[in-house]
Amino acid sequence: MSDITQSKPAASDAAHSPTLSGPLPTQLPILPLSDLVVFPHMVAPLLVTSALSIRLIDDVVAGNRLVGVVLQKVADQEHPRLADLQEFGCVVRVMRMLKFPDDSVRVLVQGLKRMKLVCLVTETPYLIAQIEQQEDITEPGIEMSALTRSAATQFQQVVELSPTLPDELKIAVQNIDDPSKLADIIATNINLGVEEKQGLLETVDVRVRLSLLCAMLNREQEVLHLGSEIQSKVNKAITKTQREYFLREQLKAIQKELGEAGESGGEIAELREKIDKAHMPAEVKKVSLKELDRLATVPPAAAEYTVARTYLDWLIAVPWSRGTEDKLDITRARRILNEDHYDLEQVKKRILEYLSVLKLKSESGKDAAVNKGPILCFVGPPGVGKTSLGMSIARAIGRKFMRISLGGVRDEAEIRGHRRTYIGALPGRIIQGLRRVESNNPVFMLDEIDKVGSDFRGDPSSALLEVLDPQQNNSFSDHYLEVPFDLSRVMFITTANLLEPIPPALRDRMEVIELPGYTEQEKVHIAIKYLVPRQLTEHGLKTKQLNIRKESFFSIIRQHTREAGVRNLERTIATICRRTARRIVEGRTSSVLVTPKHLKDFLGPPEYFHDMAEQQLEPGIAIGLAWTSAGGDILFIEGTQMPGKGHVTITGSVGDIMRESVQAALSYVRAHAHQLGIEPKFFDKHDIHVHVPAGAIPKDGPSAGLAMAVTLASLLTHRAIRPGVAMTGEITLRGKVLPIGGVKEKVLAAARSGIRVVLLPEQNRKDLHDVPTEIRKKMKFVFVKTIADAFNAAIPAPPSRQAA
């Protein structure tokens, strides 16, 4: 309840005895102290921070200013009761009170009389107890006089030895005749533990108290004597060290004059031994020994000494020959990869192929040095497991794992290092990473390689050309080391969201493996097997405390997360775990069952609507399919007409390629106006406006051409497109539909949005093999060769034709 900041009485206060204006009351408010024992005649400042204690002080100051202070049995206990306090304490008078802006109160109190707690009177609003005043037991005699004189003499010697006690205390002690008061003043000022001080406070027999105090003073004298001797020895040692330093410097100067300056001490010999144990290549060892010989002739005080020593430390620490042995157990590797990640069969197949090659080479006795590590590039939307897959690969083949992020790196020196001529120069991140893992064949992940930039400091992607080239990286040269290092045994893995920003020369050096988004079934499987157990562990929940039904995951995926990966899905599961933990801690329940109807209580109203694409569309609205860095998405394309002079307006933050697609679509529709039943003069008397919603998001690419043409045909024929139909494809002026990319991502986006029919170019029929089987079964795919095929499939025939 109270924090004590200072407990040193002033020397002038020690000689004064407190005066009482009357007898002590039998009932007093009690202020618990956490780490301070207050004696009679003692003046001490107290810091009061708790609201109850501040109220107590306010009431005491407004009354007789008397309060009982008692030591707590447990120092850090908040709001102690009477049973949590020591039995004996001290009655004090509040001399002064100051309030501070932080709502704390500082009071100055003066000890008056020993007291004993008899019983509790009340605990509200603060402790009030019945007390019993303790009178000192004093028996005058020779023994009492001897103890008094001995205690005073020993205390004066302690004051002389202690650097913290003022000399005024010696004079104050000489002027005190009362043995009880003398004992209390000494106990206040010497260095004693809280338990010892409490014992002295409880001792009302002055003779016994002085006997205990003499023993404590004797111990304090010995401690101070020993401390003084240690300080004296330390001063002598410092003087000796300085003398030896000057002698060494003189010896070096004499050796230099005589031309006898050889290896300085054992440091050079130690470095030479480390170089021998590092098993460096012959060329590197030659450079190291040459640098070591130069270091031996440089004075340690020179700036070149630190530069050369740091360079040698780096050469020694780099793992030239230290590596891990690959675990070539194909069955074990397959099991680990399947444990850590669901699906991703293409990546797992590539890793198992690499291990199989290593195993065959090791069995045939081929040199391990020729086993060049593959350079893989994982490309896919966020949250599909690209980064964590690298850790799983390292675990599967028994190698160490190192990851660096290249996002925002714009300095070439981050890759190749700085030259030693610069202050604070260091090797690049590649060499630093190898030193950190202490292995020359780790799994090294270069994350976010598509986000590397360039400026006046160079182009880091150009520096990566040598690192990621299997034909060149066996002699990679860092600007700081300036000696070749073999990176061919390192398995480099790069990750990217987009392939286009990667320079073509760098892209050509890597084996690109695309990681598409997950289907709903795959997401549910991942959530049940991986995400939920991990989040239960992170939130301290047991399996029986939280049960999320399988159908709830489908609702979460459709209504609260619309993504290609599972990152937002895991965040949503974490939200459910947090709110479950709160309910359990508050005692509202012991277990939680989450069904689709309960999701609103945990996650709020749905953010997305699954059947949005199934709604009946008006004429002039089509649904296209787009590919983004976060996976696929659906794209609504709207068109409208108005009286005018044949102008065409295109809005929605579209790029140049998409604008050209609109012009090509409009030209085709105008050229085939007769077949579509459109009045030829219509285009001269009307303006057309094409808009792509979500106007703040830039959109570009040729794959929306087919949807643009269908939109215009629907608008000008006044016939709405069939509900639940989406399309993608590039068009030509001759009416051909050309193939596009990202078929799997686009189809998955269509499935997430409730699309039932997808129009694809005929040449993309082969890409349907990448689409999961369960998606192919529940959706219908129409392959079109011409724009006319798309019109017939997407736009219902007019009533007259249907009747015919």
Tab-separated table of N, CA and C in Angstrom, residues 294-350:
chain	number	residue	atom	x	y	z
A	294	ARG	N	50.504	-8.966	-41.999
A	294	ARG	CA	50.395	-7.504	-41.970
A	294	ARG	C	49.875	-7.023	-40.633
A	295	LEU	N	48.921	-7.801	-40.050
A	295	LEU	CA	48.361	-7.429	-38.750
A	295	LEU	C	49.437	-7.422	-37.669
A	296	ALA	N	50.424	-8.339	-37.773
A	296	ALA	CA	51.468	-8.438	-36.751
A	296	ALA	C	52.356	-7.198	-36.714
A	297	THR	N	52.417	-6.456	-37.821
A	297	THR	CA	53.280	-5.278	-37.869
A	297	THR	C	52.539	-3.981	-37.579
A	298	VAL	N	51.197	-4.068	-37.412
A	298	VAL	CA	50.390	-2.858	-37.185
A	298	VAL	C	50.219	-2.662	-35.689
A	299	PRO	N	50.460	-1.473	-35.158
A	299	PRO	CA	50.228	-1.224	-33.724
A	299	PRO	C	48.744	-1.398	-33.390
A	300	PRO	N	48.426	-1.984	-32.228
A	300	PRO	CA	47.013	-2.182	-31.873
A	300	PRO	C	46.223	-0.882	-31.786
A	301	ALA	N	46.893	0.224	-31.509
A	301	ALA	CA	46.187	1.495	-31.386
A	301	ALA	C	45.810	2.095	-32.731
A	302	ALA	N	46.384	1.582	-33.832
A	302	ALA	CA	46.107	2.138	-35.150
A	302	ALA	C	44.731	1.707	-35.639
A	303	ALA	N	44.118	2.554	-36.474
A	303	ALA	CA	42.783	2.244	-37.004
A	303	ALA	C	42.838	1.037	-37.937
A	304	GLU	N	43.960	0.854	-38.652
A	304	GLU	CA	44.075	-0.280	-39.568
A	304	GLU	C	44.055	-1.607	-38.827
A	305	TYR	N	44.461	-1.615	-37.568
A	305	TYR	CA	44.499	-2.859	-36.803
A	305	TYR	C	43.094	-3.443	-36.639
A	306	THR	N	42.128	-2.580	-36.276
A	306	THR	CA	40.752	-3.044	-36.085
A	306	THR	C	40.150	-3.538	-37.390
A	307	VAL	N	40.441	-2.821	-38.502
A	307	VAL	CA	39.905	-3.228	-39.803
A	307	VAL	C	40.438	-4.600	-40.195
A	308	ALA	N	41.767	-4.782	-40.052
A	308	ALA	CA	42.371	-6.055	-40.431
A	308	ALA	C	41.902	-7.188	-39.522
A	309	ARG	N	41.781	-6.905	-38.211
A	309	ARG	CA	41.352	-7.942	-37.284
A	309	ARG	C	39.915	-8.374	-37.581
A	310	THR	N	39.022	-7.411	-37.864
A	310	THR	CA	37.637	-7.750	-38.198
A	310	THR	C	37.564	-8.570	-39.475
A	311	TYR	N	38.383	-8.214	-40.458
A	311	TYR	CA	38.403	-8.964	-41.718
A	311	TYR	C	38.838	-10.406	-41.478
A	312	LEU	N	39.861	-10.594	-40.661
A	312	LEU	CA	40.317	-11.951	-40.351
A	312	LEU	C	39.257	-12.738	-39.593
A	313	ASP	N	38.574	-12.073	-38.669
A	313	ASP	CA	37.505	-12.756	-37.930
A	313	ASP	C	36.427	-13.257	-38.877
A	314	TRP	N	36.080	-12.455	-39.892
A	314	TRP	CA	35.070	-12.889	-40.854
A	314	TRP	C	35.574	-14.070	-41.692
A	315	LEU	N	36.835	-13.997	-42.147
A	315	LEU	CA	37.370	-15.105	-42.931
A	315	LEU	C	37.375	-16.405	-42.132
A	316	ILE	N	37.664	-16.309	-40.846
A	316	ILE	CA	37.704	-17.512	-40.004
A	316	ILE	C	36.299	-18.033	-39.735
A	317	ALA	N	35.317	-17.116	-39.555
A	317	ALA	CA	33.979	-17.520	-39.144
A	317	ALA	C	33.141	-18.066	-40.297
A	318	VAL	N	33.462	-17.713	-41.536
A	318	VAL	CA	32.666	-18.193	-42.669
A	318	VAL	C	32.820	-19.709	-42.788
A	319	PRO	N	31.715	-20.448	-42.947
A	319	PRO	CA	31.789	-21.927	-42.991
A	319	PRO	C	32.306	-22.431	-44.340
A	320	TRP	N	33.623	-22.392	-44.542
A	320	TRP	CA	34.197	-22.832	-45.809
A	320	TRP	C	33.990	-24.330	-46.033
A	321	SER	N	34.135	-25.098	-44.966
A	321	SER	CA	34.046	-26.562	-45.126
A	321	SER	C	33.040	-27.200	-44.179
A	322	ARG	N	32.326	-26.374	-43.392
A	322	ARG	CA	31.366	-26.936	-42.449
A	322	ARG	C	29.989	-27.011	-43.105
A	323	GLY	N	29.396	-28.170	-43.047
A	323	GLY	CA	28.070	-28.360	-43.613
A	323	GLY	C	27.332	-29.472	-42.888
A	324	THR	N	26.085	-29.657	-43.244
A	324	THR	CA	25.282	-30.720	-42.642
A	324	THR	C	25.138	-31.859	-43.639
A	325	GLU	N	24.951	-33.039	-43.117
A	325	GLU	CA	24.782	-34.210	-43.966
A	325	GLU	C	23.308	-34.381	-44.315
A	326	ASP	N	23.034	-34.537	-45.607
A	326	ASP	CA	21.657	-34.677	-46.057
A	326	ASP	C	21.072	-36.011	-45.603
A	327	LYS	N	19.814	-35.959	-45.170
A	327	LYS	CA	19.091	-37.179	-44.797
A	327	LYS	C	18.332	-37.668	-46.027
A	328	LEU	N	18.892	-38.672	-46.686
A	328	LEU	CA	18.380	-39.111	-47.982
A	328	LEU	C	17.345	-40.222	-47.842
A	329	ASP	N	16.445	-40.067	-46.883
A	329	ASP	CA	15.363	-41.023	-46.685
A	329	ASP	C	14.109	-40.467	-47.361
A	330	ILE	N	13.771	-41.012	-48.511
A	330	ILE	CA	12.663	-40.468	-49.295
A	330	ILE	C	11.341	-40.613	-48.550
A	331	THR	N	11.151	-41.758	-47.892
A	331	THR	CA	9.900	-41.983	-47.166
A	331	THR	C	9.735	-40.973	-46.038
A	332	ARG	N	10.823	-40.744	-45.290
A	332	ARG	CA	10.775	-39.773	-44.190
A	332	ARG	C	10.505	-38.363	-44.718
A	333	ALA	N	11.172	-38.003	-45.825
A	333	ALA	CA	10.974	-36.663	-46.386
A	333	ALA	C	9.535	-36.472	-46.845
A	334	ARG	N	8.938	-37.511	-47.475
A	334	ARG	CA	7.546	-37.404	-47.920
A	334	ARG	C	6.614	-37.227	-46.730
A	335	ARG	N	6.893	-37.966	-45.649
A	335	ARG	CA	6.046	-37.875	-44.465
A	335	ARG	C	6.116	-36.478	-43.844
A	336	ILE	N	7.306	-35.902	-43.757
A	336	ILE	CA	7.462	-34.564	-43.163
A	336	ILE	C	6.769	-33.510	-44.027
A	337	LEU	N	6.939	-33.605	-45.336
A	337	LEU	CA	6.298	-32.617	-46.214
A	337	LEU	C	4.778	-32.703	-46.115
A	338	ASN	N	4.255	-33.912	-46.009
A	338	ASN	CA	2.799	-34.064	-45.876
A	338	ASN	C	2.299	-33.613	-44.512
A	339	GLU	N	3.134	-33.767	-43.472
A	339	GLU	CA	2.733	-33.307	-42.144
A	339	GLU	C	2.603	-31.794	-42.087
A	340	ASP	N	3.522	-31.106	-42.757
A	340	ASP	CA	3.585	-29.644	-42.624
A	340	ASP	C	2.665	-28.909	-43.582
A	341	HIS	N	2.386	-29.489	-44.758
A	341	HIS	CA	1.592	-28.768	-45.761
A	341	HIS	C	0.633	-29.713	-46.455
A	342	TYR	N	-0.530	-29.199	-46.731
A	342	TYR	CA	-1.554	-29.955	-47.447
A	342	TYR	C	-1.475	-29.613	-48.932
A	343	ASP	N	-1.674	-30.647	-49.781
A	343	ASP	CA	-1.624	-30.479	-51.230
A	343	ASP	C	-0.207	-30.062	-51.661
A	344	LEU	N	-0.066	-29.054	-52.539
A	344	LEU	CA	1.236	-28.599	-53.056
A	344	LEU	C	2.035	-29.776	-53.600
A	345	GLU	N	1.357	-30.639	-54.372
A	345	GLU	CA	1.989	-31.861	-54.842
A	345	GLU	C	3.163	-31.587	-55.763
A	346	GLN	N	3.090	-30.525	-56.575
A	346	GLN	CA	4.162	-30.239	-57.517
A	346	GLN	C	5.468	-29.923	-56.792
A	347	VAL	N	5.372	-29.140	-55.716
A	347	VAL	CA	6.572	-28.799	-54.950
A	347	VAL	C	7.134	-30.040	-54.263
A	348	LYS	N	6.278	-30.807	-53.636
A	348	LYS	CA	6.746	-32.010	-52.948
A	348	LYS	C	7.408	-32.976	-53.924
A	349	LYS	N	6.828	-33.102	-55.114
A	349	LYS	CA	7.410	-33.995	-56.119
A	349	LYS	C	8.810	-33.526	-56.516
A	350	ARG	N	8.990	-32.197	-56.645
A	350	ARG	CA	10.307	-31.673	-57.054
A	350	ARG	C	11.358	-31.916	-55.966
